[in-house]
JSON list of C-alpha atoms in Angstrom, two decimals:
[
{"chain": "A", "resi": 5, "resn": "SER", "atom": "CA", "xyz": [-13.68, -9.06, 0.72]},
{"chain": "A", "resi": 6, "resn": "GLN", "atom": "CA", "xyz": [-12.00, -8.26, -2.58]},
{"chain": "A", "resi": 7, "resn": "GLN", "atom": "CA", "xyz": [-8.64, -8.12, -0.89]},
{"chain": "A", "resi": 8, "resn": "GLY", "atom": "CA", "xyz": [-5.90, -10.19, -2.51]},
{"chain": "A", "resi": 9, "resn": "GLU", "atom": "CA", "xyz": [-4.48, -13.01, -0.46]},
{"chain": "A", "resi": 10, "resn": "GLU", "atom": "CA", "xyz": [-0.76, -13.75, -0.40]},
{"chain": "A", "resi": 11, "resn": "ASP", "atom": "CA", "xyz": [0.58, -17.21, 0.22]},
{"chain": "A", "resi": 12, "resn": "PRO", "atom": "CA", "xyz": [2.56, -18.18, 2.23]},
{"chain": "A", "resi": 13, "resn": "GLN", "atom": "CA", "xyz": [2.15, -15.75, 5.12]},
{"chain": "A", "resi": 14, "resn": "ALA", "atom": "CA", "xyz": [5.81, -16.22, 6.00]},
{"chain": "A", "resi": 15, "resn": "LEU", "atom": "CA", "xyz": [8.78, -17.75, 4.22]},
{"chain": "A", "resi": 16, "resn": "SER", "atom": "CA", "xyz": [12.36, -18.40, 5.34]},
{"chain": "A", "resi": 17, "resn": "ILE", "atom": "CA", "xyz": [14.99, -19.50, 2.83]},
{"chain": "A", "resi": 18, "resn": "GLN", "atom": "CA", "xyz": [18.76, -19.65, 2.58]},
{"chain": "A", "resi": 19, "resn": "GLU", "atom": "CA", "xyz": [20.62, -16.87, 0.85]},
{"chain": "A", "resi": 20, "resn": "GLY", "atom": "CA", "xyz": [21.09, -17.72, -2.80]},
{"chain": "A", "resi": 21, "resn": "GLU", "atom": "CA", "xyz": [17.89, -19.73, -3.10]},
{"chain": "A", "resi": 22, "resn": "ASN", "atom": "CA", "xyz": [14.85, -18.61, -5.04]},
{"chain": "A", "resi": 23, "resn": "ALA", "atom": "CA", "xyz": [11.78, -17.29, -3.25]},
{"chain": "A", "resi": 24, "resn": "THR", "atom": "CA", "xyz": [8.27, -17.66, -4.63]},
{"chain": "A", "resi": 25, "resn": "MET", "atom": "CA", "xyz": [5.23, -15.87, -3.29]},
{"chain": "A", "resi": 26, "resn": "ASN", "atom": "CA", "xyz": [1.68, -16.19, -4.57]},
{"chain": "A", "resi": 27, "resn": "CYS", "atom": "CA", "xyz": [-1.31, -13.90, -4.66]},
{"chain": "A", "resi": 28, "resn": "SER", "atom": "CA", "xyz": [-4.91, -14.87, -5.32]},
{"chain": "A", "resi": 29, "resn": "TYR", "atom": "CA", "xyz": [-7.87, -12.56, -5.85]},
{"chain": "A", "resi": 30, "resn": "LYS", "atom": "CA", "xyz": [-11.57, -12.93, -6.44]},
{"chain": "A", "resi": 31, "resn": "THR", "atom": "CA", "xyz": [-12.83, -10.55, -9.11]},
{"chain": "A", "resi": 32, "resn": "SER", "atom": "CA", "xyz": [-11.60, -9.24, -12.46]},
{"chain": "A", "resi": 33, "resn": "ILE", "atom": "CA", "xyz": [-8.72, -6.82, -12.38]},
{"chain": "A", "resi": 34, "resn": "ASN", "atom": "CA", "xyz": [-7.21, -4.09, -14.54]},
{"chain": "A", "resi": 35, "resn": "ASN", "atom": "CA", "xyz": [-3.72, -4.81, -13.28]},
{"chain": "A", "resi": 36, "resn": "LEU", "atom": "CA", "xyz": [-1.77, -6.26, -10.39]},
{"chain": "A", "resi": 37, "resn": "GLN", "atom": "CA", "xyz": [1.23, -4.76, -8.64]},
{"chain": "A", "resi": 38, "resn": "TRP", "atom": "CA", "xyz": [3.82, -6.05, -6.20]},
{"chain": "A", "resi": 39, "resn": "TYR", "atom": "CA", "xyz": [5.31, -3.91, -3.44]},
{"chain": "A", "resi": 40, "resn": "ARG", "atom": "CA", "xyz": [8.07, -4.46, -0.88]},
{"chain": "A", "resi": 41, "resn": "GLN", "atom": "CA", "xyz": [8.13, -3.11, 2.66]},
{"chain": "A", "resi": 42, "resn": "ASN", "atom": "CA", "xyz": [11.18, -3.15, 4.86]},
{"chain": "A", "resi": 43, "resn": "SER", "atom": "CA", "xyz": [10.44, -3.33, 8.57]},
{"chain": "A", "resi": 44, "resn": "GLY", "atom": "CA", "xyz": [8.92, -0.10, 9.89]},
{"chain": "A", "resi": 45, "resn": "ARG", "atom": "CA", "xyz": [9.13, 1.67, 6.54]},
{"chain": "A", "resi": 46, "resn": "GLY", "atom": "CA", "xyz": [6.81, 2.65, 3.70]},
{"chain": "A", "resi": 47, "resn": "LEU", "atom": "CA", "xyz": [6.06, 0.45, 0.70]},
{"chain": "A", "resi": 48, "resn": "VAL", "atom": "CA", "xyz": [8.14, 0.53, -2.45]},
{"chain": "A", "resi": 49, "resn": "HIS", "atom": "CA", "xyz": [6.73, -0.38, -5.84]},
{"chain": "A", "resi": 50, "resn": "LEU", "atom": "CA", "xyz": [8.46, -3.35, -7.50]},
{"chain": "A", "resi": 51, "resn": "ILE", "atom": "CA", "xyz": [6.59, -4.29, -10.63]},
{"chain": "A", "resi": 52, "resn": "LEU", "atom": "CA", "xyz": [3.23, -3.97, -12.35]},
{"chain": "A", "resi": 53, "resn": "ILE", "atom": "CA", "xyz": [1.59, -6.48, -14.64]},
{"chain": "A", "resi": 54, "resn": "ARG", "atom": "CA", "xyz": [-1.47, -5.66, -16.71]},
{"chain": "A", "resi": 55, "resn": "SER", "atom": "CA", "xyz": [-4.41, -8.00, -17.08]},
{"chain": "A", "resi": 56, "resn": "ASN", "atom": "CA", "xyz": [-3.47, -8.77, -20.71]},
{"chain": "A", "resi": 57, "resn": "GLU", "atom": "CA", "xyz": [0.11, -9.73, -19.79]},
{"chain": "A", "resi": 58, "resn": "ARG", "atom": "CA", "xyz": [1.21, -13.16, -18.60]},
{"chain": "A", "resi": 59, "resn": "GLU", "atom": "CA", "xyz": [4.77, -12.61, -17.46]},
{"chain": "A", "resi": 60, "resn": "LYS", "atom": "CA", "xyz": [7.07, -9.73, -16.65]},
{"chain": "A", "resi": 61, "resn": "HIS", "atom": "CA", "xyz": [10.69, -9.45, -15.56]},
{"chain": "A", "resi": 62, "resn": "SER", "atom": "CA", "xyz": [12.63, -6.80, -13.70]},
{"chain": "A", "resi": 63, "resn": "GLY", "atom": "CA", "xyz": [16.19, -7.68, -12.68]},
{"chain": "A", "resi": 64, "resn": "ARG", "atom": "CA", "xyz": [15.95, -10.68, -10.33]},
{"chain": "A", "resi": 65, "resn": "LEU", "atom": "CA", "xyz": [12.17, -10.41, -10.17]},
{"chain": "A", "resi": 66, "resn": "ARG", "atom": "CA", "xyz": [9.78, -12.40, -12.28]},
{"chain": "A", "resi": 67, "resn": "VAL", "atom": "CA", "xyz": [6.02, -11.94, -12.04]},
{"chain": "A", "resi": 68, "resn": "THR", "atom": "CA", "xyz": [3.40, -14.12, -13.65]},
{"chain": "A", "resi": 69, "resn": "LEU", "atom": "CA", "xyz": [-0.32, -13.56, -13.93]},
{"chain": "A", "resi": 70, "resn": "ASP", "atom": "CA", "xyz": [-2.98, -16.16, -14.62]},
{"chain": "A", "resi": 71, "resn": "THR", "atom": "CA", "xyz": [-6.32, -14.38, -14.96]},
{"chain": "A", "resi": 72, "resn": "SER", "atom": "CA", "xyz": [-8.20, -17.65, -15.47]},
{"chain": "A", "resi": 73, "resn": "LYS", "atom": "CA", "xyz": [-7.05, -18.81, -12.03]},
{"chain": "A", "resi": 74, "resn": "LYS", "atom": "CA", "xyz": [-7.14, -15.26, -10.62]},
{"chain": "A", "resi": 75, "resn": "SER", "atom": "CA", "xyz": [-3.63, -15.62, -9.29]},
{"chain": "A", "resi": 76, "resn": "SER", "atom": "CA", "xyz": [-0.16, -14.13, -9.58]},
{"chain": "A", "resi": 77, "resn": "SER", "atom": "CA", "xyz": [3.26, -15.19, -8.42]},
{"chain": "A", "resi": 78, "resn": "LEU", "atom": "CA", "xyz": [6.40, -13.24, -7.59]},
{"chain": "A", "resi": 79, "resn": "LEU", "atom": "CA", "xyz": [9.72, -15.04, -7.97]},
{"chain": "A", "resi": 80, "resn": "ILE", "atom": "CA", "xyz": [12.91, -13.57, -6.54]},
{"chain": "A", "resi": 81, "resn": "THR", "atom": "CA", "xyz": [15.94, -15.39, -7.88]},
{"chain": "A", "resi": 82, "resn": "ALA", "atom": "CA", "xyz": [19.30, -15.73, -6.13]},
{"chain": "A", "resi": 83, "resn": "SER", "atom": "CA", "xyz": [18.00, -14.17, -2.93]},
{"chain": "A", "resi": 84, "resn": "ARG", "atom": "CA", "xyz": [20.11, -11.83, -0.85]},
{"chain": "A", "resi": 85, "resn": "ALA", "atom": "CA", "xyz": [19.95, -10.72, 2.78]},
{"chain": "A", "resi": 86, "resn": "ALA", "atom": "CA", "xyz": [18.67, -7.34, 1.60]},
{"chain": "A", "resi": 87, "resn": "ASP", "atom": "CA", "xyz": [15.59, -9.06, 0.18]},
{"chain": "A", "resi": 88, "resn": "THR", "atom": "CA", "xyz": [14.36, -9.69, 3.73]},
{"chain": "A", "resi": 89, "resn": "ALA", "atom": "CA", "xyz": [11.09, -7.74, 3.82]},
{"chain": "A", "resi": 90, "resn": "SER", "atom": "CA", "xyz": [7.34, -8.09, 3.51]},
{"chain": "A", "resi": 91, "resn": "TYR", "atom": "CA", "xyz": [5.90, -8.37, 0.02]},
{"chain": "A", "resi": 92, "resn": "PHE", "atom": "CA", "xyz": [2.40, -7.28, -0.91]},
{"chain": "A", "resi": 93, "resn": "CYS", "atom": "CA", "xyz": [0.28, -7.75, -3.97]},
{"chain": "A", "resi": 94, "resn": "ALA", "atom": "CA", "xyz": [-2.07, -4.92, -4.86]},
{"chain": "A", "resi": 95, "resn": "THR", "atom": "CA", "xyz": [-4.94, -5.20, -7.27]},
{"chain": "A", "resi": 96, "resn": "GLU", "atom": "CA", "xyz": [-6.77, -2.56, -9.21]},
{"chain": "A", "resi": 97, "resn": "PHE", "atom": "CA", "xyz": [-10.22, -4.00, -9.70]},
{"chain": "A", "resi": 98, "resn": "MET", "atom": "CA", "xyz": [-12.52, -3.21, -12.55]},
{"chain": "A", "resi": 99, "resn": "ASN", "atom": "CA", "xyz": [-15.48, -1.09, -11.50]},
{"chain": "A", "resi": 100, "resn": "ARG", "atom": "CA", "xyz": [-13.95, -0.22, -8.16]},
{"chain": "A", "resi": 101, "resn": "ASP", "atom": "CA", "xyz": [-13.44, 3.51, -8.72]},
{"chain": "A", "resi": 102, "resn": "ASP", "atom": "CA", "xyz": [-9.77, 2.89, -9.43]},
{"chain": "A", "resi": 103, "resn": "LYS", "atom": "CA", "xyz": [-8.98, 1.96, -5.85]},
{"chain": "A", "resi": 104, "resn": "ILE", "atom": "CA", "xyz": [-5.91, -0.15, -5.25]},
{"chain": "A", "resi": 105, "resn": "ILE", "atom": "CA", "xyz": [-6.51, -2.90, -2.72]},
{"chain": "A", "resi": 106, "resn": "PHE", "atom": "CA", "xyz": [-3.64, -4.58, -0.89]},
{"chain": "A", "resi": 107, "resn": "GLY", "atom": "CA", "xyz": [-3.31, -8.10, 0.41]},
{"chain": "A", "resi": 108, "resn": "LYS", "atom": "CA", "xyz": [-1.99, -9.00, 3.86]},
{"chain": "A", "resi": 109, "resn": "GLY", "atom": "CA", "xyz": [1.52, -9.69, 2.66]},
{"chain": "A", "resi": 110, "resn": "THR", "atom": "CA", "xyz": [4.18, -12.39, 2.79]},
{"chain": "A", "resi": 111, "resn": "ARG", "atom": "CA", "xyz": [7.04, -11.95, 5.27]},
{"chain": "A", "resi": 112, "resn": "LEU", "atom": "CA", "xyz": [10.24, -13.13, 3.63]},
{"chain": "A", "resi": 113, "resn": "HIS", "atom": "CA", "xyz": [13.33, -13.86, 5.72]},
{"chain": "A", "resi": 114, "resn": "ILE", "atom": "CA", "xyz": [16.62, -14.63, 4.01]},
{"chain": "A", "resi": 115, "resn": "LEU", "atom": "CA", "xyz": [18.92, -16.72, 6.21]},
{"chain": "A", "resi": 116, "resn": "PRO", "atom": "CA", "xyz": [22.69, -16.11, 5.92]},
{"chain": "B", "resi": 10, "resn": "ASP", "atom": "CA", "xyz": [12.47, 11.11, -7.45]},
{"chain": "B", "resi": 11, "resn": "VAL", "atom": "CA", "xyz": [9.02, 11.36, -6.00]},
{"chain": "B", "resi": 12, "resn": "LYS", "atom": "CA", "xyz": [9.03, 12.25, -2.37]},
{"chain": "B", "resi": 13, "resn": "VAL", "atom": "CA", "xyz": [6.09, 11.71, -0.05]},
{"chain": "B", "resi": 14, "resn": "THR", "atom": "CA", "xyz": [6.70, 13.16, 3.38]},
{"chain": "B", "resi": 15, "resn": "GLN", "atom": "CA", "xyz": [4.70, 12.33, 6.46]},
{"chain": "B", "resi": 16, "resn": "SER", "atom": "CA", "xyz": [5.23, 14.94, 9.14]},
{"chain": "B", "resi": 17, "resn": "SER", "atom": "CA", "xyz": [5.51, 12.63, 12.14]},
{"chain": "B", "resi": 18, "resn": "ARG", "atom": "CA", "xyz": [7.13, 9.20, 12.27]},
{"chain": "B", "resi": 19, "resn": "TYR", "atom": "CA", "xyz": [5.96, 8.49, 15.81]},
{"chain": "B", "resi": 20, "resn": "LEU", "atom": "CA", "xyz": [3.12, 10.01, 17.83]},
{"chain": "B", "resi": 21, "resn": "VAL", "atom": "CA", "xyz": [1.68, 9.22, 21.23]},
{"chain": "B", "resi": 22, "resn": "LYS", "atom": "CA", "xyz": [-1.73, 10.66, 22.01]},
{"chain": "B", "resi": 23, "resn": "ARG", "atom": "CA", "xyz": [-4.38, 10.22, 24.67]},
{"chain": "B", "resi": 24, "resn": "THR", "atom": "CA", "xyz": [-7.90, 8.96, 24.17]},
{"chain": "B", "resi": 25, "resn": "GLY", "atom": "CA", "xyz": [-10.20, 11.78, 23.08]},
{"chain": "B", "resi": 26, "resn": "GLU", "atom": "CA", "xyz": [-7.47, 13.99, 21.65]},
{"chain": "B", "resi": 27, "resn": "LYS", "atom": "CA", "xyz": [-7.74, 15.41, 18.16]},
{"chain": "B", "resi": 28, "resn": "VAL", "atom": "CA", "xyz": [-4.95, 14.13, 15.95]},
{"chain": "B", "resi": 29, "resn": "PHE", "atom": "CA", "xyz": [-3.66, 15.52, 12.66]},
{"chain": "B", "resi": 30, "resn": "LEU", "atom": "CA", "xyz": [-1.49, 13.43, 10.37]},
{"chain": "B", "resi": 31, "resn": "GLU", "atom": "CA", "xyz": [0.04, 15.46, 7.58]},
{"chain": "B", "resi": 32, "resn": "CYS", "atom": "CA", "xyz": [1.24, 14.22, 4.21]},
{"chain": "B", "resi": 33, "resn": "VAL", "atom": "CA", "xyz": [2.97, 16.26, 1.52]},
{"chain": "B", "resi": 34, "resn": "GLN", "atom": "CA", "xyz": [4.08, 15.11, -1.94]},
{"chain": "B", "resi": 35, "resn": "ASP", "atom": "CA", "xyz": [6.38, 17.04, -4.25]},
{"chain": "B", "resi": 36, "resn": "MET", "atom": "CA", "xyz": [5.55, 15.58, -7.66]},
{"chain": "B", "resi": 37, "resn": "ASP", "atom": "CA", "xyz": [2.28, 17.32, -8.47]},
{"chain": "B", "resi": 38, "resn": "HIS", "atom": "CA", "xyz": [0.30, 14.08, -8.17]},
{"chain": "B", "resi": 39, "resn": "GLU", "atom": "CA", "xyz": [-3.46, 14.39, -8.39]},
{"chain": "B", "resi": 40, "resn": "ASN", "atom": "CA", "xyz": [-4.23, 11.26, -6.37]},
{"chain": "B", "resi": 41, "resn": "MET", "atom": "CA", "xyz": [-3.53, 10.87, -2.69]},
{"chain": "B", "resi": 42, "resn": "PHE", "atom": "CA", "xyz": [-4.45, 8.07, -0.30]},
{"chain": "B", "resi": 43, "resn": "TRP", "atom": "CA", "xyz": [-4.44, 7.24, 3.38]},
{"chain": "B", "resi": 44, "resn": "TYR", "atom": "CA", "xyz": [-4.06, 3.61, 4.51]},
{"chain": "B", "resi": 45, "resn": "ARG", "atom": "CA", "xyz": [-3.71, 2.07, 7.91]},
{"chain": "B", "resi": 46, "resn": "GLN", "atom": "CA", "xyz": [-1.65, -1.04, 8.44]},
{"chain": "B", "resi": 47, "resn": "ASP", "atom": "CA", "xyz": [-2.23, -3.52, 11.24]},
{"chain": "B", "resi": 48, "resn": "PRO", "atom": "CA", "xyz": [-0.63, -6.93, 11.86]},
{"chain": "B", "resi": 49, "resn": "GLY", "atom": "CA", "xyz": [-2.61, -9.69, 10.21]},
{"chain": "B", "resi": 50, "resn": "LEU", "atom": "CA", "xyz": [-4.87, -7.25, 8.39]},
{"chain": "B", "resi": 51, "resn": "GLY", "atom": "CA", "xyz": [-2.53, -5.76, 5.82]},
{"chain": "B", "resi": 52, "resn": "LEU", "atom": "CA", "xyz": [-3.21, -2.29, 4.42]},
{"chain": "B", "resi": 53, "resn": "ARG", "atom": "CA", "xyz": [-6.73, -0.95, 4.51]},
{"chain": "B", "resi": 54, "resn": "LEU", "atom": "CA", "xyz": [-7.85, 2.15, 2.64]},
{"chain": "B", "resi": 55, "resn": "ILE", "atom": "CA", "xyz": [-9.28, 4.91, 4.84]},
{"chain": "B", "resi": 56, "resn": "TYR", "atom": "CA", "xyz": [-9.82, 7.82, 2.45]},
{"chain": "B", "resi": 57, "resn": "PHE", "atom": "CA", "xyz": [-8.56, 8.96, -0.91]},
{"chain": "B", "resi": 58, "resn": "SER", "atom": "CA", "xyz": [-8.66, 12.09, -3.00]},
{"chain": "B", "resi": 59, "resn": "TYR", "atom": "CA", "xyz": [-8.41, 12.63, -6.74]},
{"chain": "B", "resi": 60, "resn": "ASP", "atom": "CA", "xyz": [-8.30, 16.41, -6.67]},
{"chain": "B", "resi": 61, "resn": "VAL", "atom": "CA", "xyz": [-8.14, 19.44, -4.43]},
{"chain": "B", "resi": 62, "resn": "LYS", "atom": "CA", "xyz": [-11.13, 19.70, -2.09]},
{"chain": "B", "resi": 63, "resn": "MET", "atom": "CA", "xyz": [-12.30, 16.30, -3.25]},
{"chain": "B", "resi": 64, "resn": "LYS", "atom": "CA", "xyz": [-12.44, 13.22, -1.02]},
{"chain": "B", "resi": 65, "resn": "GLU", "atom": "CA", "xyz": [-13.84, 9.73, -1.22]},
{"chain": "B", "resi": 66, "resn": "LYS", "atom": "CA", "xyz": [-14.37, 7.19, 1.53]},
{"chain": "B", "resi": 67, "resn": "GLY", "atom": "CA", "xyz": [-12.32, 4.06, 1.42]},
{"chain": "B", "resi": 68, "resn": "ASP", "atom": "CA", "xyz": [-13.10, 0.80, 3.14]},
{"chain": "B", "resi": 69, "resn": "ILE", "atom": "CA", "xyz": [-12.75, 1.95, 6.77]},
{"chain": "B", "resi": 70, "resn": "PRO", "atom": "CA", "xyz": [-13.55, 5.69, 7.03]},
{"chain": "B", "resi": 71, "resn": "GLU", "atom": "CA", "xyz": [-15.33, 5.56, 10.38]},
{"chain": "B", "resi": 72, "resn": "GLY", "atom": "CA", "xyz": [-13.65, 7.72, 12.99]},
{"chain": "B", "resi": 73, "resn": "TYR", "atom": "CA", "xyz": [-11.58, 9.60, 10.42]},
{"chain": "B", "resi": 74, "resn": "SER", "atom": "CA", "xyz": [-11.89, 12.65, 8.22]},
{"chain": "B", "resi": 75, "resn": "VAL", "atom": "CA", "xyz": [-9.56, 14.21, 5.66]},
{"chain": "B", "resi": 76, "resn": "SER", "atom": "CA", "xyz": [-8.67, 17.59, 4.23]},
{"chain": "B", "resi": 77, "resn": "ARG", "atom": "CA", "xyz": [-7.21, 18.43, 0.82]},
{"chain": "B", "resi": 78, "resn": "GLU", "atom": "CA", "xyz": [-6.96, 22.22, 0.60]},
{"chain": "B", "resi": 79, "resn": "LYS", "atom": "CA", "xyz": [-3.87, 22.16, -1.61]},
{"chain": "B", "resi": 80, "resn": "LYS", "atom": "CA", "xyz": [-2.87, 19.67, -4.27]},
{"chain": "B", "resi": 81, "resn": "GLU", "atom": "CA", "xyz": [0.35, 18.64, -2.52]},
{"chain": "B", "resi": 82, "resn": "ARG", "atom": "CA", "xyz": [-1.09, 18.17, 0.96]},
{"chain": "B", "resi": 83, "resn": "PHE", "atom": "CA", "xyz": [-3.51, 15.54, 2.26]},
{"chain": "B", "resi": 84, "resn": "SER", "atom": "CA", "xyz": [-4.29, 15.50, 5.96]},
{"chain": "B", "resi": 85, "resn": "LEU", "atom": "CA", "xyz": [-5.87, 12.72, 7.98]},
{"chain": "B", "resi": 86, "resn": "ILE", "atom": "CA", "xyz": [-7.82, 13.82, 11.04]},
{"chain": "B", "resi": 87, "resn": "LEU", "atom": "CA", "xyz": [-8.88, 11.77, 14.02]},
{"chain": "B", "resi": 88, "resn": "GLU", "atom": "CA", "xyz": [-11.52, 13.94, 15.67]},
{"chain": "B", "resi": 89, "resn": "SER", "atom": "CA", "xyz": [-11.44, 12.02, 18.94]},
{"chain": "B", "resi": 90, "resn": "ALA", "atom": "CA", "xyz": [-8.70, 9.42, 19.07]},
{"chain": "B", "resi": 91, "resn": "SER", "atom": "CA", "xyz": [-9.51, 6.00, 20.46]},
{"chain": "B", "resi": 92, "resn": "THR", "atom": "CA", "xyz": [-7.24, 3.12, 21.44]},
{"chain": "B", "resi": 93, "resn": "ASN", "atom": "CA", "xyz": [-8.41, 1.04, 18.46]},
{"chain": "B", "resi": 94, "resn": "GLN", "atom": "CA", "xyz": [-6.89, 3.67, 16.20]},
{"chain": "B", "resi": 95, "resn": "THR", "atom": "CA", "xyz": [-3.41, 2.73, 17.38]},
{"chain": "B", "resi": 96, "resn": "SER", "atom": "CA", "xyz": [-1.79, 1.75, 14.11]},
{"chain": "B", "resi": 97, "resn": "MET", "atom": "CA", "xyz": [0.72, 2.53, 11.38]},
{"chain": "B", "resi": 98, "resn": "TYR", "atom": "CA", "xyz": [-0.69, 5.12, 8.98]},
{"chain": "B", "resi": 99, "resn": "LEU", "atom": "CA", "xyz": [0.65, 5.26, 5.44]},
{"chain": "B", "resi": 100, "resn": "CYS", "atom": "CA", "xyz": [0.13, 8.06, 2.95]},
{"chain": "B", "resi": 101, "resn": "ALA", "atom": "CA", "xyz": [0.57, 7.51, -0.78]},
{"chain": "B", "resi": 102, "resn": "SER", "atom": "CA", "xyz": [0.24, 9.48, -3.98]},
{"chain": "B", "resi": 103, "resn": "SER", "atom": "CA", "xyz": [-0.05, 8.66, -7.67]},
{"chain": "B", "resi": 104, "resn": "LEU", "atom": "CA", "xyz": [-0.67, 10.15, -11.07]},
{"chain": "B", "resi": 105, "resn": "PRO", "atom": "CA", "xyz": [-4.26, 10.08, -12.27]},
{"chain": "B", "resi": 106, "resn": "GLN", "atom": "CA", "xyz": [-3.95, 7.71, -15.19]},
{"chain": "B", "resi": 107, "resn": "LEU", "atom": "CA", "xyz": [-4.45, 3.99, -14.91]},
{"chain": "B", "resi": 108, "resn": "PRO", "atom": "CA", "xyz": [-2.56, 1.94, -13.88]},
{"chain": "B", "resi": 109, "resn": "GLY", "atom": "CA", "xyz": [-1.62, 3.75, -10.73]},
{"chain": "B", "resi": 110, "resn": "GLU", "atom": "CA", "xyz": [1.73, 3.04, -9.19]},
{"chain": "B", "resi": 111, "resn": "LEU", "atom": "CA", "xyz": [1.63, 4.32, -5.62]},
{"chain": "B", "resi": 112, "resn": "PHE", "atom": "CA", "xyz": [4.46, 6.24, -3.99]},
{"chain": "B", "resi": 113, "resn": "PHE", "atom": "CA", "xyz": [4.44, 5.87, -0.23]},
{"chain": "B", "resi": 114, "resn": "GLY", "atom": "CA", "xyz": [5.67, 7.94, 2.66]},
{"chain": "B", "resi": 115, "resn": "GLU", "atom": "CA", "xyz": [7.66, 6.36, 5.49]},
{"chain": "B", "resi": 116, "resn": "GLY", "atom": "CA", "xyz": [4.60, 5.98, 7.69]},
{"chain": "B", "resi": 117, "resn": "SER", "atom": "CA", "xyz": [3.38, 7.47, 10.95]},
{"chain": "B", "resi": 118, "resn": "ARG", "atom": "CA", "xyz": [3.12, 5.12, 13.90]},
{"chain": "B", "resi": 119, "resn": "LEU", "atom": "CA", "xyz": [0.36, 6.38, 16.18]},
{"chain": "B", "resi": 120, "resn": "THR", "atom": "CA", "xyz": [-0.16, 5.09, 19.70]},
{"chain": "B", "resi": 121, "resn": "VAL", "atom": "CA", "xyz": [-3.34, 6.12, 21.50]},
{"chain": "B", "resi": 122, "resn": "LEU", "atom": "CA", "xyz": [-3.23, 5.61, 25.26]}
]
């Protein structure tokens, strides 16, 4: 399967701490995106990083991409209760008819 | 803001029924997608469309068909619903250029009894 794999599957941290989620994939990509999904809702786009970029920031989010290791990480700094959600990486593979393939997600729970 | 609207948030159907899931987007996006989401399996692509009357199979098209008669509307059809099609169905749209940020609807949770 070319599906990306998030790690860990689930993560619980205290409010205020940083949360790090990882995504690994198997074949070359055009870009990688991260999405958030609140329980029972649709997905919301967070950030996109292109294959020629190594790091990107958006507010409290920091995404890195290591194409040599075929992996990406999403860091959420100073976590808040509202960050409780599932987080998915989505990869746009080269030569895959521009399909976007999602991983299984990381469930993040922020403890008060 | 882009709005992707799925007509039904919750549906309960019986085995063998024909089911229509409707999706409408209001931002003139060329690309539209249908995914299903199941615990432990993540999102899996069922069908997608890059233009009116055009459709392409995704990774799990069996048991499904789609219709794209108008640019803003992409319908997912279950010709004869089965219990293994109980799932959350998510519609998304995007502009045609790469990279493609997806805009999702709120989802339709289908239960087939």
